[in-house]
PDB file of C-alpha atoms in Angstrom:
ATOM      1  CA  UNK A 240       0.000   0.000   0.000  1.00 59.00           C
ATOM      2  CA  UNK A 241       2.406   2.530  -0.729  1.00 69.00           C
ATOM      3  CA  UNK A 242       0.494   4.589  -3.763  1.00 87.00           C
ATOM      4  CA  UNK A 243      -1.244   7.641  -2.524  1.00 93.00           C
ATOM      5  CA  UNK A 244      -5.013   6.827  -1.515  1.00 96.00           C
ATOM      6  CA  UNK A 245      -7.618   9.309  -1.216  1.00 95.00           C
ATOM      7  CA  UNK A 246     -10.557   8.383   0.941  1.00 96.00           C
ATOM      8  CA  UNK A 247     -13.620  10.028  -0.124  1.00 94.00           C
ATOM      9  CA  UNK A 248     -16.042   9.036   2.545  1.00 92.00           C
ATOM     10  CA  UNK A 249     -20.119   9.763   3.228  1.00 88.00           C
ATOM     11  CA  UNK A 250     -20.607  13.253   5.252  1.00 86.00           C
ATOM     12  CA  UNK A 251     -23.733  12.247   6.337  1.00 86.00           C
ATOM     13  CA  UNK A 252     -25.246  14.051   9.463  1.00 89.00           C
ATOM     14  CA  UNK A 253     -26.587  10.980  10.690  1.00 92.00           C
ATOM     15  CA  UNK A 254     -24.133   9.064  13.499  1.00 94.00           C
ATOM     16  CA  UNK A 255     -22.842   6.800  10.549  1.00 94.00           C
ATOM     17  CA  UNK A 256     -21.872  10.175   9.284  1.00 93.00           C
ATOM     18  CA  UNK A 257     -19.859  11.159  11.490  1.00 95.00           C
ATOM     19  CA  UNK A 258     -18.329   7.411  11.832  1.00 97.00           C
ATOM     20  CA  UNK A 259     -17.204   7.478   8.355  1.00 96.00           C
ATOM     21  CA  UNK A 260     -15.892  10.727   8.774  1.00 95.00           C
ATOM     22  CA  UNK A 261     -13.975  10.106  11.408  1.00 96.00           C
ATOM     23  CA  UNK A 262     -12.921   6.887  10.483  1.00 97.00           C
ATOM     24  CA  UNK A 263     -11.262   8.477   7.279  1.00 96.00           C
ATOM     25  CA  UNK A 264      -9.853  11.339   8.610  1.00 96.00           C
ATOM     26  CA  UNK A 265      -7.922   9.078  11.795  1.00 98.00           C
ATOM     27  CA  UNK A 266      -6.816   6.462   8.697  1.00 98.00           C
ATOM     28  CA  UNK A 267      -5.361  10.214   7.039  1.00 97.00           C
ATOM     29  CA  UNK A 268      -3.477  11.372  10.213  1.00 97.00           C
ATOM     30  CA  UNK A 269      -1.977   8.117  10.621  1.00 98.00           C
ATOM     31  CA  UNK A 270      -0.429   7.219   7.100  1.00 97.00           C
ATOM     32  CA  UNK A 271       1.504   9.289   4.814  1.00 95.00           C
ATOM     33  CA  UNK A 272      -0.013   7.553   1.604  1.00 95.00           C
ATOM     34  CA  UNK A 273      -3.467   8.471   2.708  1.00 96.00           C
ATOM     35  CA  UNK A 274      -5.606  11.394   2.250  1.00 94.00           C
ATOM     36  CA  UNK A 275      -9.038  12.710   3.645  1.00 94.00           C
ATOM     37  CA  UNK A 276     -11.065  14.384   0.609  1.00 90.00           C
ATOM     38  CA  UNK A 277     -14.067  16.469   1.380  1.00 84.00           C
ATOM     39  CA  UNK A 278     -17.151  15.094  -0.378  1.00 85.00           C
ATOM     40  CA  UNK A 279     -18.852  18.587   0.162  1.00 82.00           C
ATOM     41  CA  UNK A 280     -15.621  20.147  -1.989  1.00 78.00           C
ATOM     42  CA  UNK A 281     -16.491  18.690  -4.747  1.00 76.00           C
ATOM     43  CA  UNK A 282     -19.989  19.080  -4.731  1.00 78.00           C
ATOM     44  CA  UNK A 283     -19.776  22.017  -4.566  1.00 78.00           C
ATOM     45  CA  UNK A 284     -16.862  22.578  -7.667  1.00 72.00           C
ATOM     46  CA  UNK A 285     -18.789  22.790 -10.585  1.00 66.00           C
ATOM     47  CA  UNK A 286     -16.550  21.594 -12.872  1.00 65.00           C
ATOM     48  CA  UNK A 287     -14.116  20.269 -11.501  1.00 65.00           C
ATOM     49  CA  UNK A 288     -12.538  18.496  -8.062  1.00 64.00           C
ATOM     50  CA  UNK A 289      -9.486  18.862  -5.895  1.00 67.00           C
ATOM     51  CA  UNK A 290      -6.050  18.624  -6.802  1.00 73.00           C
ATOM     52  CA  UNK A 291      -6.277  16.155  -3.552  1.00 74.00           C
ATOM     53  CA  UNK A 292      -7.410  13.546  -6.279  1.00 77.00           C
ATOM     54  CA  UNK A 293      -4.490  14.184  -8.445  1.00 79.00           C
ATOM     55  CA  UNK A 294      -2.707  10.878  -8.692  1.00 87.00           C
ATOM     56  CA  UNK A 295      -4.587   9.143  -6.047  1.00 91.00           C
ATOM     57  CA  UNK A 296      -6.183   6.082  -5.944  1.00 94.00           C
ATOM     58  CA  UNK A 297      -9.544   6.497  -4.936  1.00 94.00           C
ATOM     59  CA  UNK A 298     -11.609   4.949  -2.406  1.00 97.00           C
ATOM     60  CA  UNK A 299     -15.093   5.600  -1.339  1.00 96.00           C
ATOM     61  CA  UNK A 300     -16.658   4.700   1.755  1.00 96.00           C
ATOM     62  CA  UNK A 301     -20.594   4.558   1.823  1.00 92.00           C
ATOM     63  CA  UNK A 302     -22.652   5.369   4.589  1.00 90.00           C
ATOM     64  CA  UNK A 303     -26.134   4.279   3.852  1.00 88.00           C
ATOM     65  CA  UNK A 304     -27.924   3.392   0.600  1.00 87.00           C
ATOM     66  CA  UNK A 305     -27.884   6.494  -1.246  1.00 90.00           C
ATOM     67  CA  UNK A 306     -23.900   6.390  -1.560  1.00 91.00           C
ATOM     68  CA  UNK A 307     -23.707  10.324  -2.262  1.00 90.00           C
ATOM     69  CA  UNK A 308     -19.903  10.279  -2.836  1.00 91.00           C
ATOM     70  CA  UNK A 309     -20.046   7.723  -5.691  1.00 92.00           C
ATOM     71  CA  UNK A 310     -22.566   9.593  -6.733  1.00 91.00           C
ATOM     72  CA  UNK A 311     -21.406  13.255  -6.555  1.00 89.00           C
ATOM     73  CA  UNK A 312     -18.072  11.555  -8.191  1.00 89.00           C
ATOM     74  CA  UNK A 313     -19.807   9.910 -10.745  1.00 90.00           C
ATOM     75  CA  UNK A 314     -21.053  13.351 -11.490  1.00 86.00           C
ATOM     76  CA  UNK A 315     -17.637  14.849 -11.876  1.00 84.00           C
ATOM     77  CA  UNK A 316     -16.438  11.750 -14.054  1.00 86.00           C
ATOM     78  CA  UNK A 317     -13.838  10.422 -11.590  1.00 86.00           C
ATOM     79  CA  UNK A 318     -14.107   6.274 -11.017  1.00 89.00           C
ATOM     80  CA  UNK A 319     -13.195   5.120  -7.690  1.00 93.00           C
ATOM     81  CA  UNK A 320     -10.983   1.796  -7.749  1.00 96.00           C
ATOM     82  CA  UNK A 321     -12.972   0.742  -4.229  1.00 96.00           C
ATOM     83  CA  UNK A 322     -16.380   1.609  -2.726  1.00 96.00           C
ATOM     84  CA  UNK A 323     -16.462  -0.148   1.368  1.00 96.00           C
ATOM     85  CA  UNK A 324     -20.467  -0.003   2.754  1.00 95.00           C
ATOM     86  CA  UNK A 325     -19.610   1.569   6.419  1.00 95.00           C
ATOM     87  CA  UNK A 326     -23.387   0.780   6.862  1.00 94.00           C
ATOM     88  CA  UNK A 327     -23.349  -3.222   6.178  1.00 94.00           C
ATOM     89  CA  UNK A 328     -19.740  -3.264   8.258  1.00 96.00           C
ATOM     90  CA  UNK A 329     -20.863  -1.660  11.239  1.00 95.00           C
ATOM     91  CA  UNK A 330     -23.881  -3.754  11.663  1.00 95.00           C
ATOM     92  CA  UNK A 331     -22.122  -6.963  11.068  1.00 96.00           C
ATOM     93  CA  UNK A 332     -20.599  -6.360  14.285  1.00 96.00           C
ATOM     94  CA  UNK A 333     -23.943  -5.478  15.902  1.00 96.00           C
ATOM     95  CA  UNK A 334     -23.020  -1.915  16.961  1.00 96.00           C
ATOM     96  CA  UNK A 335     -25.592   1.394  16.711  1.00 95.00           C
ATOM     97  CA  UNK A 336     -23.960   4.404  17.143  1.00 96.00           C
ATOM     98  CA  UNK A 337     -26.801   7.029  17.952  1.00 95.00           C
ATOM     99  CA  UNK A 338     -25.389  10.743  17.762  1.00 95.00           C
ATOM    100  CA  UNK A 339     -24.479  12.423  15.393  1.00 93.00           C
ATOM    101  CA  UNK A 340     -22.603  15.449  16.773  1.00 95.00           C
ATOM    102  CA  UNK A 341     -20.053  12.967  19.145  1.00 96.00           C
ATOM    103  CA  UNK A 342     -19.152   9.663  19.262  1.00 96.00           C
ATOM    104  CA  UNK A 343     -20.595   7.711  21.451  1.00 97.00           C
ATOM    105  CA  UNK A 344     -19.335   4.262  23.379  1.00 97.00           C
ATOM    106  CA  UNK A 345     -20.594   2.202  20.081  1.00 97.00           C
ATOM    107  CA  UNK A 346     -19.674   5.014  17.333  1.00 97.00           C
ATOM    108  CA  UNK A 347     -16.003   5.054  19.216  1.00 98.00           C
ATOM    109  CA  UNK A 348     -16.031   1.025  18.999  1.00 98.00           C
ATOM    110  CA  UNK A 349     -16.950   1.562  15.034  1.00 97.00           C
ATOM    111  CA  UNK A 350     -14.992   3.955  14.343  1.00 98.00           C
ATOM    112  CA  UNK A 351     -12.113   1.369  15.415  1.00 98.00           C
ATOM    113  CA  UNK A 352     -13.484  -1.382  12.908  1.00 98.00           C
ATOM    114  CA  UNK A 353     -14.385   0.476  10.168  1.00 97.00           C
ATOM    115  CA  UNK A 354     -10.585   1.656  10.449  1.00 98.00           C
ATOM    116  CA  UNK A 355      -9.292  -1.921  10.590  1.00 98.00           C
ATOM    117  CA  UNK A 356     -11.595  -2.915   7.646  1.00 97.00           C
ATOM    118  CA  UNK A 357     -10.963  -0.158   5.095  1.00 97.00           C
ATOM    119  CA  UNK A 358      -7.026  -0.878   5.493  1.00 97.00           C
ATOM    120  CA  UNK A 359      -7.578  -4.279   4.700  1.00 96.00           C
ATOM    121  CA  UNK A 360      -9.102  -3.580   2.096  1.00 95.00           C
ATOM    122  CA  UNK A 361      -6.521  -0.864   1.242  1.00 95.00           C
ATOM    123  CA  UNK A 362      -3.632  -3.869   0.620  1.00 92.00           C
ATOM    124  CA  UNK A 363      -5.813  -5.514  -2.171  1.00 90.00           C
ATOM    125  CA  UNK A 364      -5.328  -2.303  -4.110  1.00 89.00           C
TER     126      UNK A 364
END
C-alpha cells in the first residue's frame, strides 16, 4: 500500500456520518499515503474536483444506501478503484452508534473497525 489513496467518505449528518468521517480522517493522520477528501468540496466545484485527487487512488466509503460520494463523483467523471459499505460493516458487528454530533461508546467502537476494515481492504489495491 504505498500509492497515494484518497478516501472520499459519506458526510452524512446521521451518526454513521460522522463514523465514516472520522474513520477516514484518523486512517489520514496516521499514514503518509493516505488522504481525507471532502465530499462537500467537490460538490460544490462545478466543474471540476481537488487537486487532492491528483494521482490518487480512490476509495469511497458509503454510509447508507444512497452512496452520495459515488454519486457526486460519478457526477464529476472520476471512477473510484474501491467503494467499502460503512453501513453493512458496522452492523455486522452489531453496533448502533446514535449521535451524530459525538461519538458515542458504540460510534467510538466503530470507528475502530471500520478503520481496521478499510485498510484491509486498502492492501488488495
Amino acid at each position: 500500500m504505498n500509492d497515494k489513496l484518497a478516501l472520499v467518505s459519506c458526510s452524512g449528518l446521521s451518526p454513521l456520518g460522522l463514523v465514516v468521517r472520522a474513520a477516514s480522517v484518523e486512517l489520514a493522520l496516521e499514514n503518509e499515503n493516505i488522504v481525507a477528501a471532502c465530499i462537500t468540496e467537490y460538490s460544490a466545484q462545478p466543474n471540476n474536483c481537488s487537486p487532492i485527487l491528483d494521482d490518487a487512488k480512490i476509495v469511497t466509503i458509503t454510509g447508507c444506501g444512497d452512496d452520495c460520494a459515488s454519486v457526486i463523483l460519478k457526477e464529476k467523471n472520476i471512477d473510484s478503484v474501491k467503494n467499502i459499505p460503512a453501513d453493512s460493516i458496522v452492523k455486522d458487528h452489531d453496533l448502533n452508534p446514535l449521535d451524530a454530533v459525538r461519538l458515542d461508546e458504540d460510534g467510538e467502537k466503530a470507528v475502530t473497525i471500520l478503520k481496521e476494515h478499510i485498510l484491509k481492504e486498502l492492501e488488495s489495491i
